[in-house]
Amino acid sequence: PERELTVTLSNPFTFREQTSQTITELMLNAALVALEVALITALLLAQWLARPLRRLTVTSRLLAVGHLDARVEVPANAPPEVRELSDAFNDMAARLQESVTIISQDRDRSREFVADVSHELRTPIAAMRTFNELLLEGAAEDPATREEFLRGSRQQLARLDWLAANLLELSKLDSGLVMLQLREEDLRTVVEDAVDHAEPMAERKGVELRTHLPDVPLVQPHDPPRLGQVLGNLIGNAIKFTPADGHVDITVEATPQGATFTVVDDGVGIDPAELEHVFDRFYRGTRRREERAGGSGLGLAIARSIVDMHHGRISISSTPDVGTDVVVALPRDVAASSPADARE
């Protein structure tokens, strides 16, 4: 008997097409997933990188409107480049704040200086105007009165001349127009010259000047005229505020860092509340106003400027009605020292 046999063969091309379609779909799906992951990663990375930059932008705007203490805070996980940029920005902001602070302080000091100068000039000018008006109104007819007014006018003119000279000197020192002429000479000579110049004033006041000098030369770089000016101011102040039969001791001695000058008196002293102001311009204190009125209030300011130029330091300690000690310390190597180090 005949049998019918049916054999069905699959179409190889159809299977290949299905396989290719499946692989293509998988690849497309994988590409879409990878794209989504890449987009999310890029967004997160951009946000991670942009957050410190936004902080940098906000901080720069704060600085622009005057908040000079604003700084950029960078997270610890920030990229090294961003941290380096932020550190540089914060350093720039700190320097800017320091510069603005210095400028503001200089401006305030300039205003105070002008006000003080105006006040100091007003007193002798007003006195001479009064003398002149009284003389014109008939006081000149009396020889004794005329002589008294002329003598007073001469004193006020001397005060104006002294004030102008001190202001010019202090202005030159502060502006850097004065350069030290350093010499390798014996510091004992400076003390001896300053004492010789102050001796007549001490004799008139009845004050004894006593010097204490080392037996061997004390040689180190310094500007003799300028350093003599410092000692002259210190000794002059000591004589002025020391009563008759008092003593002023001037000492110079070597130290491991260089040399130290000390001026000690047994005068009226300075109130503790005034010690921090003694180097201020035109400051003459409150004690013994009749004695302080004769000065310009610039001597110690000039002395400190000259000591600073030598990269040294000057300090004052005092006890009311006991006396005052002034110490000037100068480094041996002026060129290698810095003013900032000297004040520490």
PDB file of N, CA and C in Angstrom, residues 39-121:
ATOM      1  N   LEU A  39      23.478  59.874  30.452  1.00  0.00           N
ATOM      2  CA  LEU A  39      22.876  61.190  30.680  1.00  0.00           C
ATOM      3  C   LEU A  39      22.755  61.482  32.172  1.00  0.00           C
ATOM      4  N   ILE A  40      22.290  60.495  32.928  1.00  0.00           N
ATOM      5  CA  ILE A  40      22.153  60.696  34.369  1.00  0.00           C
ATOM      6  C   ILE A  40      23.517  60.934  35.008  1.00  0.00           C
ATOM      7  N   THR A  41      24.501  60.106  34.574  1.00  0.00           N
ATOM      8  CA  THR A  41      25.860  60.272  35.111  1.00  0.00           C
ATOM      9  C   THR A  41      26.423  61.647  34.761  1.00  0.00           C
ATOM     10  N   ALA A  42      26.199  62.072  33.515  1.00  0.00           N
ATOM     11  CA  ALA A  42      26.704  63.381  33.096  1.00  0.00           C
ATOM     12  C   ALA A  42      26.052  64.512  33.884  1.00  0.00           C
ATOM     13  N   LEU A  43      24.735  64.379  34.127  1.00  0.00           N
ATOM     14  CA  LEU A  43      24.049  65.400  34.900  1.00  0.00           C
ATOM     15  C   LEU A  43      24.581  65.461  36.332  1.00  0.00           C
ATOM     16  N   LEU A  44      24.744  64.258  36.932  1.00  0.00           N
ATOM     17  CA  LEU A  44      25.285  64.233  38.293  1.00  0.00           C
ATOM     18  C   LEU A  44      26.708  64.776  38.343  1.00  0.00           C
ATOM     19  N   LEU A  45      27.531  64.402  37.342  1.00  0.00           N
ATOM     20  CA  LEU A  45      28.906  64.888  37.305  1.00  0.00           C
ATOM     21  C   LEU A  45      28.950  66.398  37.080  1.00  0.00           C
ATOM     22  N   ALA A  46      28.094  66.890  36.192  1.00  0.00           N
ATOM     23  CA  ALA A  46      28.046  68.332  35.942  1.00  0.00           C
ATOM     24  C   ALA A  46      27.619  69.087  37.189  1.00  0.00           C
ATOM     25  N   GLN A  47      26.623  68.515  37.894  1.00  0.00           N
ATOM     26  CA  GLN A  47      26.189  69.166  39.128  1.00  0.00           C
ATOM     27  C   GLN A  47      27.284  69.129  40.180  1.00  0.00           C
ATOM     28  N   TRP A  48      28.028  68.029  40.236  1.00  0.00           N
ATOM     29  CA  TRP A  48      29.122  67.893  41.198  1.00  0.00           C
ATOM     30  C   TRP A  48      30.233  68.898  40.921  1.00  0.00           C
ATOM     31  N   LEU A  49      30.475  69.116  39.607  1.00  0.00           N
ATOM     32  CA  LEU A  49      31.507  70.077  39.241  1.00  0.00           C
ATOM     33  C   LEU A  49      31.002  71.521  39.335  1.00  0.00           C
ATOM     34  N   ALA A  50      29.735  71.727  39.046  1.00  0.00           N
ATOM     35  CA  ALA A  50      29.212  73.089  38.994  1.00  0.00           C
ATOM     36  C   ALA A  50      28.892  73.654  40.371  1.00  0.00           C
ATOM     37  N   ARG A  51      28.650  72.786  41.370  1.00  0.00           N
ATOM     38  CA  ARG A  51      28.284  73.297  42.695  1.00  0.00           C
ATOM     39  C   ARG A  51      29.375  74.192  43.292  1.00  0.00           C
ATOM     40  N   PRO A  52      30.647  73.761  43.284  1.00  0.00           N
ATOM     41  CA  PRO A  52      31.682  74.676  43.793  1.00  0.00           C
ATOM     42  C   PRO A  52      31.828  75.938  42.951  1.00  0.00           C
ATOM     43  N   LEU A  53      31.613  75.818  41.652  1.00  0.00           N
ATOM     44  CA  LEU A  53      31.713  77.001  40.800  1.00  0.00           C
ATOM     45  C   LEU A  53      30.589  77.983  41.101  1.00  0.00           C
ATOM     46  N   ARG A  54      29.387  77.451  41.391  1.00  0.00           N
ATOM     47  CA  ARG A  54      28.293  78.341  41.775  1.00  0.00           C
ATOM     48  C   ARG A  54      28.604  79.032  43.098  1.00  0.00           C
ATOM     49  N   ARG A  55      29.192  78.282  44.022  1.00  0.00           N
ATOM     50  CA  ARG A  55      29.601  78.907  45.279  1.00  0.00           C
ATOM     51  C   ARG A  55      30.655  79.989  45.035  1.00  0.00           C
ATOM     52  N   LEU A  56      31.530  79.701  44.106  1.00  0.00           N
ATOM     53  CA  LEU A  56      32.553  80.684  43.755  1.00  0.00           C
ATOM     54  C   LEU A  56      31.917  81.949  43.185  1.00  0.00           C
ATOM     55  N   THR A  57      30.902  81.766  42.354  1.00  0.00           N
ATOM     56  CA  THR A  57      30.208  82.906  41.762  1.00  0.00           C
ATOM     57  C   THR A  57      29.473  83.719  42.836  1.00  0.00           C
ATOM     58  N   VAL A  58      28.787  83.020  43.737  1.00  0.00           N
ATOM     59  CA  VAL A  58      28.050  83.705  44.806  1.00  0.00           C
ATOM     60  C   VAL A  58      29.013  84.480  45.703  1.00  0.00           C
ATOM     61  N   THR A  59      30.139  83.854  46.026  1.00  0.00           N
ATOM     62  CA  THR A  59      31.121  84.518  46.895  1.00  0.00           C
ATOM     63  C   THR A  59      31.717  85.738  46.217  1.00  0.00           C
ATOM     64  N   SER A  60      32.006  85.634  44.926  1.00  0.00           N
ATOM     65  CA  SER A  60      32.554  86.787  44.203  1.00  0.00           C
ATOM     66  C   SER A  60      31.561  87.941  44.176  1.00  0.00           C
ATOM     67  N   ARG A  61      30.277  87.639  44.058  1.00  0.00           N
ATOM     68  CA  ARG A  61      29.276  88.704  44.097  1.00  0.00           C
ATOM     69  C   ARG A  61      29.196  89.335  45.479  1.00  0.00           C
ATOM     70  N   LEU A  62      29.340  88.514  46.534  1.00  0.00           N
ATOM     71  CA  LEU A  62      29.351  89.072  47.885  1.00  0.00           C
ATOM     72  C   LEU A  62      30.550  90.006  48.071  1.00  0.00           C
ATOM     73  N   LEU A  63      31.702  89.598  47.556  1.00  0.00           N
ATOM     74  CA  LEU A  63      32.872  90.470  47.639  1.00  0.00           C
ATOM     75  C   LEU A  63      32.644  91.775  46.888  1.00  0.00           C
ATOM     76  N   ALA A  64      31.955  91.672  45.747  1.00  0.00           N
ATOM     77  CA  ALA A  64      31.734  92.864  44.928  1.00  0.00           C
ATOM     78  C   ALA A  64      30.861  93.893  45.634  1.00  0.00           C
ATOM     79  N   VAL A  65      29.968  93.441  46.522  1.00  0.00           N
ATOM     80  CA  VAL A  65      29.068  94.383  47.212  1.00  0.00           C
ATOM     81  C   VAL A  65      29.610  94.787  48.589  1.00  0.00           C
ATOM     82  N   GLY A  66      30.838  94.352  48.912  1.00  0.00           N
ATOM     83  CA  GLY A  66      31.462  94.831  50.131  1.00  0.00           C
ATOM     84  C   GLY A  66      31.607  93.844  51.254  1.00  0.00           C
ATOM     85  N   HIS A  67      31.147  92.603  51.095  1.00  0.00           N
ATOM     86  CA  HIS A  67      31.307  91.596  52.143  1.00  0.00           C
ATOM     87  C   HIS A  67      32.692  90.956  51.988  1.00  0.00           C
ATOM     88  N   LEU A  68      33.705  91.639  52.498  1.00  0.00           N
ATOM     89  CA  LEU A  68      35.083  91.208  52.277  1.00  0.00           C
ATOM     90  C   LEU A  68      35.473  89.981  53.089  1.00  0.00           C
ATOM     91  N   ASP A  69      34.634  89.586  54.044  1.00  0.00           N
ATOM     92  CA  ASP A  69      34.949  88.398  54.830  1.00  0.00           C
ATOM     93  C   ASP A  69      34.357  87.128  54.228  1.00  0.00           C
ATOM     94  N   ALA A  70      33.690  87.222  53.065  1.00  0.00           N
ATOM     95  CA  ALA A  70      33.098  86.055  52.419  1.00  0.00           C
ATOM     96  C   ALA A  70      34.196  85.146  51.860  1.00  0.00           C
ATOM     97  N   ARG A  71      34.035  83.828  52.034  1.00  0.00           N
ATOM     98  CA  ARG A  71      35.000  82.860  51.527  1.00  0.00           C
ATOM     99  C   ARG A  71      34.259  81.677  50.909  1.00  0.00           C
ATOM    100  N   VAL A  72      34.922  80.991  50.009  1.00  0.00           N
ATOM    101  CA  VAL A  72      34.340  79.829  49.335  1.00  0.00           C
ATOM    102  C   VAL A  72      34.575  78.595  50.190  1.00  0.00           C
ATOM    103  N   GLU A  73      33.492  77.870  50.475  1.00  0.00           N
ATOM    104  CA  GLU A  73      33.609  76.604  51.197  1.00  0.00           C
ATOM    105  C   GLU A  73      33.554  75.457  50.196  1.00  0.00           C
ATOM    106  N   VAL A  74      34.604  74.687  50.121  1.00  0.00           N
ATOM    107  CA  VAL A  74      34.717  73.604  49.150  1.00  0.00           C
ATOM    108  C   VAL A  74      34.592  72.269  49.875  1.00  0.00           C
ATOM    109  N   PRO A  75      33.694  71.378  49.433  1.00  0.00           N
ATOM    110  CA  PRO A  75      33.588  70.062  50.083  1.00  0.00           C
ATOM    111  C   PRO A  75      34.860  69.248  49.905  1.00  0.00           C
ATOM    112  N   ALA A  76      35.059  68.305  50.811  1.00  0.00           N
ATOM    113  CA  ALA A  76      36.286  67.517  50.787  1.00  0.00           C
ATOM    114  C   ALA A  76      36.386  66.633  49.550  1.00  0.00           C
ATOM    115  N   ASN A  77      35.226  66.232  48.976  1.00  0.00           N
ATOM    116  CA  ASN A  77      35.257  65.346  47.815  1.00  0.00           C
ATOM    117  C   ASN A  77      35.289  66.104  46.498  1.00  0.00           C
ATOM    118  N   ALA A  78      35.541  67.405  46.537  1.00  0.00           N
ATOM    119  CA  ALA A  78      35.608  68.187  45.303  1.00  0.00           C
ATOM    120  C   ALA A  78      36.864  67.812  44.518  1.00  0.00           C
ATOM    121  N   PRO A  79      36.847  67.993  43.206  1.00  0.00           N
ATOM    122  CA  PRO A  79      38.021  67.681  42.394  1.00  0.00           C
ATOM    123  C   PRO A  79      39.223  68.504  42.824  1.00  0.00           C
ATOM    124  N   PRO A  80      40.418  67.984  42.659  1.00  0.00           N
ATOM    125  CA  PRO A  80      41.628  68.729  43.072  1.00  0.00           C
ATOM    126  C   PRO A  80      41.738  70.081  42.370  1.00  0.00           C
ATOM    127  N   GLU A  81      41.366  70.144  41.109  1.00  0.00           N
ATOM    128  CA  GLU A  81      41.462  71.403  40.384  1.00  0.00           C
ATOM    129  C   GLU A  81      40.535  72.455  40.975  1.00  0.00           C
ATOM    130  N   VAL A  82      39.316  72.013  41.342  1.00  0.00           N
ATOM    131  CA  VAL A  82      38.352  72.943  41.922  1.00  0.00           C
ATOM    132  C   VAL A  82      38.833  73.421  43.294  1.00  0.00           C
ATOM    133  N   ARG A  83      39.383  72.502  44.086  1.00  0.00           N
ATOM    134  CA  ARG A  83      39.914  72.902  45.391  1.00  0.00           C
ATOM    135  C   ARG A  83      41.074  73.889  45.239  1.00  0.00           C
ATOM    136  N   GLU A  84      41.925  73.645  44.262  1.00  0.00           N
ATOM    137  CA  GLU A  84      43.046  74.563  44.035  1.00  0.00           C
ATOM    138  C   GLU A  84      42.550  75.938  43.616  1.00  0.00           C
ATOM    139  N   LEU A  85      41.534  75.966  42.729  1.00  0.00           N
ATOM    140  CA  LEU A  85      40.961  77.235  42.314  1.00  0.00           C
ATOM    141  C   LEU A  85      40.310  77.954  43.483  1.00  0.00           C
ATOM    142  N   SER A  86      39.596  77.224  44.333  1.00  0.00           N
ATOM    143  CA  SER A  86      38.932  77.837  45.486  1.00  0.00           C
ATOM    144  C   SER A  86      39.951  78.364  46.490  1.00  0.00           C
ATOM    145  N   ASP A  87      41.010  77.602  46.719  1.00  0.00           N
ATOM    146  CA  ASP A  87      42.055  78.069  47.634  1.00  0.00           C
ATOM    147  C   ASP A  87      42.698  79.357  47.110  1.00  0.00           C
ATOM    148  N   ALA A  88      42.956  79.413  45.811  1.00  0.00           N
ATOM    149  CA  ALA A  88      43.536  80.621  45.222  1.00  0.00           C
ATOM    150  C   ALA A  88      42.574  81.801  45.360  1.00  0.00           C
ATOM    151  N   PHE A  89      41.272  81.540  45.167  1.00  0.00           N
ATOM    152  CA  PHE A  89      40.272  82.606  45.299  1.00  0.00           C
ATOM    153  C   PHE A  89      40.208  83.104  46.740  1.00  0.00           C
ATOM    154  N   ASN A  90      40.195  82.179  47.711  1.00  0.00           N
ATOM    155  CA  ASN A  90      40.144  82.581  49.117  1.00  0.00           C
ATOM    156  C   ASN A  90      41.395  83.367  49.510  1.00  0.00           C
ATOM    157  N   ASP A  91      42.551  82.959  48.989  1.00  0.00           N
ATOM    158  CA  ASP A  91      43.777  83.695  49.279  1.00  0.00           C
ATOM    159  C   ASP A  91      43.707  85.108  48.700  1.00  0.00           C
ATOM    160  N   MET A  92      43.177  85.217  47.487  1.00  0.00           N
ATOM    161  CA  MET A  92      43.014  86.535  46.881  1.00  0.00           C
ATOM    162  C   MET A  92      42.046  87.392  47.694  1.00  0.00           C
ATOM    163  N   ALA A  93      40.951  86.786  48.163  1.00  0.00           N
ATOM    164  CA  ALA A  93      39.976  87.528  48.960  1.00  0.00           C
ATOM    165  C   ALA A  93      40.583  87.992  50.279  1.00  0.00           C
ATOM    166  N   ALA A  94      41.410  87.141  50.904  1.00  0.00           N
ATOM    167  CA  ALA A  94      42.045  87.522  52.160  1.00  0.00           C
ATOM    168  C   ALA A  94      43.016  88.685  51.946  1.00  0.00           C
ATOM    169  N   ARG A  95      43.783  88.629  50.866  1.00  0.00           N
ATOM    170  CA  ARG A  95      44.704  89.725  50.575  1.00  0.00           C
ATOM    171  C   ARG A  95      43.943  91.018  50.257  1.00  0.00           C
ATOM    172  N   LEU A  96      42.833  90.870  49.554  1.00  0.00           N
ATOM    173  CA  LEU A  96      42.012  92.041  49.248  1.00  0.00           C
ATOM    174  C   LEU A  96      41.458  92.659  50.522  1.00  0.00           C
ATOM    175  N   GLN A  97      40.968  91.820  51.434  1.00  0.00           N
ATOM    176  CA  GLN A  97      40.447  92.336  52.693  1.00  0.00           C
ATOM    177  C   GLN A  97      41.537  93.034  53.493  1.00  0.00           C
ATOM    178  N   GLU A  98      42.725  92.441  53.515  1.00  0.00           N
ATOM    179  CA  GLU A  98      43.840  93.061  54.245  1.00  0.00           C
ATOM    180  C   GLU A  98      44.214  94.405  53.630  1.00  0.00           C
ATOM    181  N   SER A  99      44.239  94.464  52.291  1.00  0.00           N
ATOM    182  CA  SER A  99      44.597  95.719  51.628  1.00  0.00           C
ATOM    183  C   SER A  99      43.562  96.799  51.892  1.00  0.00           C
ATOM    184  N   VAL A 100      42.292  96.433  51.805  1.00  0.00           N
ATOM    185  CA  VAL A 100      41.230  97.404  52.048  1.00  0.00           C
ATOM    186  C   VAL A 100      41.263  97.875  53.497  1.00  0.00           C
ATOM    187  N   THR A 101      41.542  96.960  54.425  1.00  0.00           N
ATOM    188  CA  THR A 101      41.633  97.343  55.833  1.00  0.00           C
ATOM    189  C   THR A 101      42.768  98.328  56.067  1.00  0.00           C
ATOM    190  N   ILE A 102      43.917  98.060  55.451  1.00  0.00           N
ATOM    191  CA  ILE A 102      45.063  98.966  55.594  1.00  0.00           C
ATOM    192  C   ILE A 102      44.732 100.333  55.007  1.00  0.00           C
ATOM    193  N   ILE A 103      44.095 100.339  53.837  1.00  0.00           N
ATOM    194  CA  ILE A 103      43.734 101.609  53.203  1.00  0.00           C
ATOM    195  C   ILE A 103      42.745 102.383  54.076  1.00  0.00           C
ATOM    196  N   SER A 104      41.782 101.668  54.652  1.00  0.00           N
ATOM    197  CA  SER A 104      40.805 102.335  55.513  1.00  0.00           C
ATOM    198  C   SER A 104      41.466 102.903  56.759  1.00  0.00           C
ATOM    199  N   GLN A 105      42.387 102.124  57.341  1.00  0.00           N
ATOM    200  CA  GLN A 105      43.088 102.621  58.517  1.00  0.00           C
ATOM    201  C   GLN A 105      43.953 103.834  58.176  1.00  0.00           C
ATOM    202  N   ASP A 106      44.631 103.776  57.031  1.00  0.00           N
ATOM    203  CA  ASP A 106      45.434 104.926  56.611  1.00  0.00           C
ATOM    204  C   ASP A 106      44.566 106.155  56.383  1.00  0.00           C
ATOM    205  N   ARG A 107      43.387 105.945  55.798  1.00  0.00           N
ATOM    206  CA  ARG A 107      42.477 107.067  55.568  1.00  0.00           C
ATOM    207  C   ARG A 107      42.023 107.661  56.894  1.00  0.00           C
ATOM    208  N   ASP A 108      41.678 106.781  57.854  1.00  0.00           N
ATOM    209  CA  ASP A 108      41.251 107.282  59.159  1.00  0.00           C
ATOM    210  C   ASP A 108      42.382 108.011  59.869  1.00  0.00           C
ATOM    211  N   ARG A 109      43.602 107.439  59.769  1.00  0.00           N
ATOM    212  CA  ARG A 109      44.736 108.107  60.401  1.00  0.00           C
ATOM    213  C   ARG A 109      45.024 109.450  59.745  1.00  0.00           C
ATOM    214  N   SER A 110      44.857 109.502  58.432  1.00  0.00           N
ATOM    215  CA  SER A 110      45.087 110.772  57.737  1.00  0.00           C
ATOM    216  C   SER A 110      44.085 111.823  58.190  1.00  0.00           C
ATOM    217  N   ARG A 111      42.835 111.422  58.331  1.00  0.00           N
ATOM    218  CA  ARG A 111      41.820 112.363  58.809  1.00  0.00           C
ATOM    219  C   ARG A 111      42.139 112.835  60.225  1.00  0.00           C
ATOM    220  N   GLU A 112      42.514 111.894  61.088  1.00  0.00           N
ATOM    221  CA  GLU A 112      42.857 112.278  62.454  1.00  0.00           C
ATOM    222  C   GLU A 112      44.097 113.176  62.469  1.00  0.00           C
ATOM    223  N   PHE A 113      45.056 112.862  61.596  1.00  0.00           N
ATOM    224  CA  PHE A 113      46.286 113.646  61.542  1.00  0.00           C
ATOM    225  C   PHE A 113      45.986 115.087  61.122  1.00  0.00           C
ATOM    226  N   VAL A 114      45.161 115.239  60.087  1.00  0.00           N
ATOM    227  CA  VAL A 114      44.801 116.582  59.637  1.00  0.00           C
ATOM    228  C   VAL A 114      44.055 117.338  60.733  1.00  0.00           C
ATOM    229  N   ALA A 115      43.155 116.640  61.422  1.00  0.00           N
ATOM    230  CA  ALA A 115      42.422 117.285  62.512  1.00  0.00           C
ATOM    231  C   ALA A 115      43.367 117.704  63.639  1.00  0.00           C
ATOM    232  N   ASP A 116      44.323 116.826  63.969  1.00  0.00           N
ATOM    233  CA  ASP A 116      45.278 117.162  65.027  1.00  0.00           C
ATOM    234  C   ASP A 116      46.162 118.338  64.627  1.00  0.00           C
ATOM    235  N   VAL A 117      46.620 118.341  63.370  1.00  0.00           N
ATOM    236  CA  VAL A 117      47.451 119.452  62.905  1.00  0.00           C
ATOM    237  C   VAL A 117      46.674 120.761  62.960  1.00  0.00           C
ATOM    238  N   SER A 118      45.428 120.709  62.517  1.00  0.00           N
ATOM    239  CA  SER A 118      44.607 121.922  62.557  1.00  0.00           C
ATOM    240  C   SER A 118      44.442 122.427  63.975  1.00  0.00           C
ATOM    241  N   HIS A 119      44.230 121.485  64.904  1.00  0.00           N
ATOM    242  CA  HIS A 119      44.067 121.890  66.295  1.00  0.00           C
ATOM    243  C   HIS A 119      45.356 122.484  66.848  1.00  0.00           C
ATOM    244  N   GLU A 120      46.491 121.870  66.527  1.00  0.00           N
ATOM    245  CA  GLU A 120      47.768 122.359  67.043  1.00  0.00           C
ATOM    246  C   GLU A 120      48.127 123.720  66.458  1.00  0.00           C
ATOM    247  N   LEU A 121      47.798 123.938  65.199  1.00  0.00           N
ATOM    248  CA  LEU A 121      48.110 125.230  64.582  1.00  0.00           C
ATOM    249  C   LEU A 121      47.186 126.332  65.079  1.00  0.00           C
TER     250      LEU A 121
END
